[in-house]
Short mmCIF file of C-alpha atoms and ligand atoms in Angstrom, two decimals:
data_model
loop_
_atom_site.label_atom_id
_atom_site.label_comp_id
_atom_site.label_asym_id
_atom_site.label_seq_id
_atom_site.Cartn_x
_atom_site.Cartn_y
_atom_site.Cartn_z
CA SER I 16 163.06 -196.64 274.29
CA TRP I 17 166.43 -195.98 274.42
CA ALA I 18 166.04 -192.90 271.92
CA VAL I 19 167.75 -189.48 272.60
CA ASP I 20 166.23 -186.20 273.68
CA ARG I 21 166.53 -184.95 270.16
CA ASP I 22 165.53 -181.21 271.31
CA LYS I 23 167.99 -181.24 274.57
CA LEU I 24 171.12 -182.25 271.67
CA LEU I 25 169.70 -179.40 269.54
CA SER I 26 169.52 -176.92 272.51
CA ASP I 27 172.28 -178.02 275.25
CA PRO I 28 175.79 -176.77 275.28
CA GLY I 29 178.71 -179.16 275.41
CA VAL I 30 176.87 -180.90 272.30
CA TYR I 31 179.25 -181.34 269.41
CA GLY I 32 177.56 -180.67 265.69
CA THR I 33 179.36 -182.41 262.64
CA PHE I 34 178.05 -181.21 259.11
CA ALA I 35 179.13 -183.96 256.76
CA ALA I 36 178.77 -183.08 252.98
CA TYR I 37 178.86 -185.72 249.85
CA ARG I 38 178.70 -185.83 246.45
CA VAL I 39 176.70 -188.68 244.86
CA ASP I 40 179.04 -190.83 242.30
CA ALA I 41 177.95 -190.83 238.68
CA ASP I 42 177.54 -194.70 239.03
CA TRP I 43 174.47 -194.66 241.37
CA ALA I 44 172.51 -192.76 238.58
CA ARG I 45 173.67 -196.32 236.32
CA LEU I 46 172.07 -198.48 238.69
CA GLU I 47 168.90 -200.33 238.19
CA GLN I 48 166.45 -198.57 240.28
CA SER I 49 165.23 -202.07 242.48
CA ALA I 50 169.14 -201.75 243.49
CA ARG I 51 169.10 -198.30 244.34
CA ILE I 52 165.70 -199.10 246.65
CA ALA I 53 167.68 -201.40 248.07
CA HIS I 54 170.77 -199.70 249.10
CA LEU I 55 168.61 -196.89 250.45
CA THR I 56 166.69 -199.23 252.59
CA ALA I 57 169.82 -199.85 254.08
CA LEU I 58 170.75 -196.54 254.60
CA LYS I 59 167.37 -196.05 256.60
CA GLY I 60 168.47 -198.82 258.85
CA VAL I 61 172.04 -197.33 259.06
CA ILE I 62 170.43 -194.18 260.22
CA GLU I 63 167.62 -195.53 262.20
CA GLN I 64 169.97 -197.55 264.76
CA TYR I 65 171.90 -194.24 265.28
CA ARG I 66 169.23 -191.86 265.24
CA GLU I 67 168.51 -193.82 268.83
CA LYS I 68 171.60 -192.06 270.38
CA MET I 69 172.14 -188.92 268.49
CA ALA I 70 170.05 -186.46 266.68
CA ILE I 71 170.91 -186.64 262.72
CA ASP I 72 169.52 -183.97 259.80
CA LEU I 73 169.10 -184.04 256.65
CA TYR I 74 169.68 -181.56 253.94
CA LEU I 75 169.56 -181.76 249.87
CA LEU I 76 172.00 -179.63 248.20
CA ARG I 77 171.92 -181.26 244.97
CA GLY I 78 170.17 -178.24 242.17
CA LEU I 79 171.45 -175.49 244.60
CA SER I 80 174.81 -176.57 245.31
CA ASP I 81 177.82 -177.28 242.74
CA HIS I 82 180.11 -178.30 246.26
CA ALA I 83 177.66 -181.27 247.23
CA ASP I 84 174.53 -183.41 246.96
CA ILE I 85 173.70 -184.16 250.01
CA LEU I 86 174.63 -182.58 253.49
CA PHE I 87 174.08 -184.45 257.29
CA ARG I 88 174.13 -182.63 260.21
CA VAL I 89 174.68 -184.80 263.29
CA HIS I 90 174.93 -183.83 267.08
CA ALA I 91 176.06 -185.97 269.72
CA THR I 92 177.56 -185.70 273.23
CA GLU I 93 180.72 -187.36 272.15
CA LEU I 94 182.35 -186.56 268.50
CA LYS I 95 183.45 -190.44 268.57
CA ASP I 96 179.69 -191.52 268.33
CA SER I 97 179.11 -189.21 265.38
CA GLN I 98 182.34 -190.53 263.56
CA GLN I 99 180.80 -194.21 263.85
CA PHE I 100 177.83 -193.25 262.87
CA LEU I 101 179.60 -191.64 259.64
CA VAL I 102 181.90 -194.62 259.08
CA ASP I 103 178.89 -197.19 259.14
CA LEU I 104 177.26 -194.80 256.69
CA GLN I 105 180.06 -194.94 254.10
CA ALA I 106 180.69 -198.66 255.08
CA SER I 107 176.75 -199.01 253.76
CA LEU I 108 176.41 -200.09 250.03
CA PHE I 109 174.74 -196.72 249.82
CA GLY I 110 177.88 -195.21 251.47
CA LYS I 111 180.26 -196.73 248.65
CA PHE I 112 178.64 -194.37 246.31
CA LEU I 113 179.61 -191.18 248.46
CA ASN I 114 182.86 -188.83 248.14
CA THR I 115 183.15 -186.64 251.19
CA VAL I 116 183.33 -183.23 249.75
CA ALA I 117 183.51 -181.62 253.34
CA ILE I 118 183.54 -182.80 257.16
CA LEU I 119 183.20 -179.77 259.71
CA HIS I 120 182.69 -179.74 263.14
CA GLY I 121 182.14 -177.41 266.23
CA LEU I 122 180.94 -177.50 269.87
CA THR I 123 177.82 -175.53 271.14
CA LYS I 124 178.38 -173.33 274.34
CA LYS I 125 176.47 -171.21 276.51
CA ALA I 126 176.05 -167.95 275.05
CA ASN I 127 179.46 -165.82 275.67
CA TYR I 128 177.86 -162.14 275.35
CA VAL I 129 174.27 -162.49 275.77
CA PRO I 130 174.39 -162.44 279.74
CA GLY I 131 175.56 -158.97 279.44
CA PHE I 132 173.78 -157.63 277.04
CA PRO I 133 170.52 -155.04 278.12
CA GLU I 134 167.54 -156.85 279.00
CA PRO I 135 165.49 -155.59 276.36
CA MET I 136 168.07 -157.00 273.80
CA LYS I 137 167.75 -160.43 276.14
CA ASN I 138 164.09 -160.50 275.73
CA ASP I 139 164.19 -159.95 272.02
CA LEU I 140 166.46 -162.84 271.60
CA LYS I 141 163.98 -164.87 273.17
CA ALA I 142 161.23 -164.60 270.72
CA PRO I 143 160.58 -167.94 268.49
CA SER I 144 162.26 -167.96 265.09
CA GLU I 145 160.67 -169.83 262.10
CA SER I 146 162.26 -172.59 260.45
CA GLY I 147 162.89 -174.16 256.89
CA PRO I 148 162.56 -175.32 254.04
CA TYR I 149 165.97 -173.64 253.26
CA ALA I 150 168.99 -174.29 255.53
CA ILE I 151 172.72 -172.77 254.77
CA VAL I 152 175.97 -173.34 256.85
CA ILE I 153 178.84 -170.92 256.57
CA PRO I 154 181.94 -171.52 258.24
CA ILE I 155 183.42 -168.43 260.07
CA ARG I 156 187.36 -167.59 261.00
CA LYS I 157 188.10 -164.54 262.77
CA ASP I 158 191.39 -163.12 262.58
CA ALA I 159 194.10 -162.66 265.46
CA GLU I 160 193.15 -159.08 266.56
CA TRP I 161 189.57 -160.48 267.48
CA TRP I 162 190.81 -162.93 269.96
CA SER I 163 193.30 -160.51 271.70
CA LEU I 164 190.76 -157.85 272.15
CA ALA I 165 189.27 -157.42 276.10
CA HIS I 166 186.07 -159.43 276.76
CA ASP I 167 184.10 -156.04 276.73
CA LYS I 168 185.54 -154.62 273.23
CA ARG I 169 184.38 -157.77 271.88
CA ALA I 170 181.14 -157.94 273.78
CA ALA I 171 180.16 -154.12 272.85
CA MET I 172 180.87 -155.64 269.05
CA MET I 173 178.77 -158.37 269.85
CA GLN I 174 176.07 -156.19 270.76
CA GLU I 175 176.25 -154.09 267.64
CA HIS I 176 175.60 -157.18 265.18
CA THR I 177 172.78 -158.62 267.58
CA ALA I 178 171.11 -154.78 267.06
CA ALA I 179 171.84 -155.59 263.58
CA ALA I 180 170.58 -158.49 263.31
CA LEU I 181 167.55 -158.39 265.60
CA PRO I 182 165.06 -157.26 262.82
CA TYR I 183 165.90 -160.72 260.89
CA HIS I 184 165.47 -162.89 264.11
CA LYS I 185 161.39 -163.67 263.30
CA THR I 186 162.15 -165.14 259.95
CA VAL I 187 166.12 -166.43 260.34
CA LYS I 188 166.53 -169.35 262.71
CA ARG I 189 170.18 -169.74 263.97
CA LYS I 190 172.41 -172.10 265.57
CA LEU I 191 176.25 -171.33 266.54
CA TYR I 192 179.06 -173.83 266.79
CA HIS I 193 182.37 -173.28 268.37
CA ALA I 194 185.22 -174.73 266.07
CA THR I 195 188.69 -173.00 267.26
CA GLY I 196 190.97 -176.05 267.79
CA LEU I 197 188.73 -178.72 266.53
CA ASP I 198 188.75 -177.02 263.03
CA ASP I 199 190.47 -174.64 260.68
CA PHE I 200 188.21 -172.00 261.22
CA ASP I 201 186.54 -170.76 264.47
CA PHE I 202 182.68 -170.70 263.95
CA ILE I 203 179.86 -173.13 262.18
CA THR I 204 176.96 -170.65 261.32
CA TYR I 205 173.75 -172.60 260.58
CA PHE I 206 170.71 -171.23 259.76
CA GLU I 207 167.37 -172.04 258.62
CA THR I 208 164.36 -169.86 256.50
CA ALA I 209 161.62 -170.07 254.07
CA LYS I 210 162.84 -166.18 253.33
CA LEU I 211 166.23 -166.29 251.86
CA ASP I 212 165.46 -162.35 250.72
CA ASP I 213 165.36 -161.75 254.38
CA PHE I 214 168.66 -163.86 254.78
CA GLN I 215 170.44 -161.82 252.09
CA SER I 216 169.50 -158.85 253.67
CA LEU I 217 170.56 -159.93 257.08
CA ILE I 218 173.97 -160.88 255.66
CA LEU I 219 174.53 -157.48 253.71
CA ALA I 220 173.47 -155.77 257.38
CA LEU I 221 176.01 -157.48 259.66
CA GLN I 222 178.76 -156.87 256.74
CA GLN I 223 178.35 -153.23 258.26
CA VAL I 224 179.27 -153.84 261.76
CA LYS I 225 182.98 -153.51 263.18
CA GLU I 226 182.34 -157.07 263.91
CA ALA I 227 182.70 -158.20 260.15
CA LYS I 228 186.27 -156.64 259.92
CA HIS I 229 187.37 -159.33 261.65
CA ASN I 230 186.30 -161.99 259.60
CA ARG I 231 189.44 -163.61 257.75
CA ARG I 232 186.91 -166.43 256.06
CA PHE I 233 183.43 -166.33 255.73
CA GLY I 234 181.92 -168.98 254.00
CA ASN I 235 184.46 -170.72 251.18
CA PRO I 236 182.31 -173.09 251.15
CA THR I 237 178.71 -171.77 251.93
CA PHE I 238 176.52 -175.03 251.89
CA ILE I 239 172.93 -173.83 250.70
CA GLY I 240 170.29 -176.78 250.85
CA THR I 241 166.75 -177.73 251.56
CA VAL I 242 165.84 -179.46 255.09
CA LYS I 243 164.37 -183.10 254.18
CA SER I 244 163.03 -185.79 256.07
CA LEU I 245 164.72 -189.26 255.40
CA ASP I 246 161.91 -190.52 253.33
CA GLN I 247 161.86 -187.07 251.50
CA LEU I 248 165.90 -187.59 250.38
CA ILE I 249 165.09 -191.42 249.82
CA GLU I 250 162.54 -190.56 247.26
CA THR I 251 164.70 -188.04 245.64
CA LEU I 252 167.67 -190.46 245.36
CA ALA I 253 165.46 -193.24 244.28
CA GLN I 254 164.41 -191.41 241.26
C1 HEM P 314 177.29 -164.56 267.55
C2 HEM P 314 172.88 -162.85 266.71
C3 HEM P 314 172.83 -163.63 262.35
C4 HEM P 314 177.37 -164.92 262.95
C5 HEM P 314 175.85 -163.92 268.02
C6 HEM P 314 175.32 -163.54 269.28
C7 HEM P 314 174.35 -162.99 269.14
C8 HEM P 314 173.63 -163.13 268.07
C9 HEM P 314 173.46 -162.71 270.16
C10 HEM P 314 176.38 -163.84 270.60
C11 HEM P 314 176.36 -165.27 271.12
C12 HEM P 314 176.89 -164.91 272.75
O1 HEM P 314 176.29 -164.67 273.39
O2 HEM P 314 178.10 -165.91 272.82
C13 HEM P 314 172.13 -163.16 266.00
C14 HEM P 314 171.28 -162.79 265.44
C15 HEM P 314 171.31 -162.86 264.12
C16 HEM P 314 172.69 -163.45 263.71
C17 HEM P 314 169.68 -162.11 266.42
C18 HEM P 314 169.97 -163.18 263.09
C19 HEM P 314 168.94 -164.29 263.30
C20 HEM P 314 174.17 -163.96 262.24
C21 HEM P 314 174.41 -164.18 260.95
C22 HEM P 314 176.01 -164.41 260.96
C23 HEM P 314 176.50 -164.59 262.18
C24 HEM P 314 173.85 -164.13 259.82
C25 HEM P 314 177.06 -164.65 260.23
C26 HEM P 314 176.87 -165.67 258.97
C27 HEM P 314 177.85 -164.95 264.17
C28 HEM P 314 179.25 -165.61 264.80
C29 HEM P 314 178.71 -165.26 266.25
C30 HEM P 314 177.84 -164.74 266.41
C31 HEM P 314 180.22 -165.79 264.28
C32 HEM P 314 180.09 -165.76 267.62
C33 HEM P 314 181.06 -164.71 267.32
C34 HEM P 314 181.96 -164.80 268.57
O3 HEM P 314 181.20 -165.56 270.00
O4 HEM P 314 182.67 -164.21 268.62
N1 HEM P 314 174.73 -163.76 267.23
N2 HEM P 314 173.26 -163.55 264.89
N3 HEM P 314 174.95 -164.20 262.89
N4 HEM P 314 177.09 -164.85 264.86
FE1 HEM P 314 175.29 -163.77 264.94
#
């Protein structure tokens, strides 16, 4: 099979992550259910076709977010492949009912600071984290001062960040994308959790460390939703 190695795309450095959020047009709900089902079958075809070369994750934002109804997270080794998928998605019968709310992208990289952390902290970071059902996406932009600091100064602050965050490592799964130059912010931070109260405490704990003073933009938008399989998303959109 030509199917991509999804685990590799989700863990390797040098992979592009694109977050595409859409609002479903009000006309969608006015379609006959049979037409909705036919359109969604076509959508399924497009996604299945592209799943052979990229990792595609789906989220339902409707009901939890007023920014958008659905979110796609696409991982690919070439950004042009993600673009082709999203262009085909929009050209599909279902895609005609989608209004783009935001498209963010970034690149996964090898850890910048972790290699210099103390061994016990590195080990703590290797423990597994629990995933979903909730997913949160927060874009972050640092200030100019942050980028002008020497590596060791930033590393010390990131160690402080990590120490404050580690109590939540078990219940909050995270993934970091570097976006400087590819988008209007520096990072896209992505989280999954079953414990939103832990997640909220984590954010508050991180606001207390020095590194947080260098956040010029935090969220705006913040996307919050639930992880869905393709069939679950189709079921929601068909109703
Ligand atoms: C970077 C740990 C939660 C924002 C890092 C790094 C570690 C880390 C180890 C350094 C990666 C490297 O070496 O390049 C954690 C842990 C978390 C957590 C254990 C809890 C589960 C968060 C949250 C946010 C956040 C909630 C913000 C919403 C960032 C950003 C960076 C970063 C923006 C990149 C900073 C830079 O490279 O300048 N985190 N983090 N983290 N984290 Fe967290």
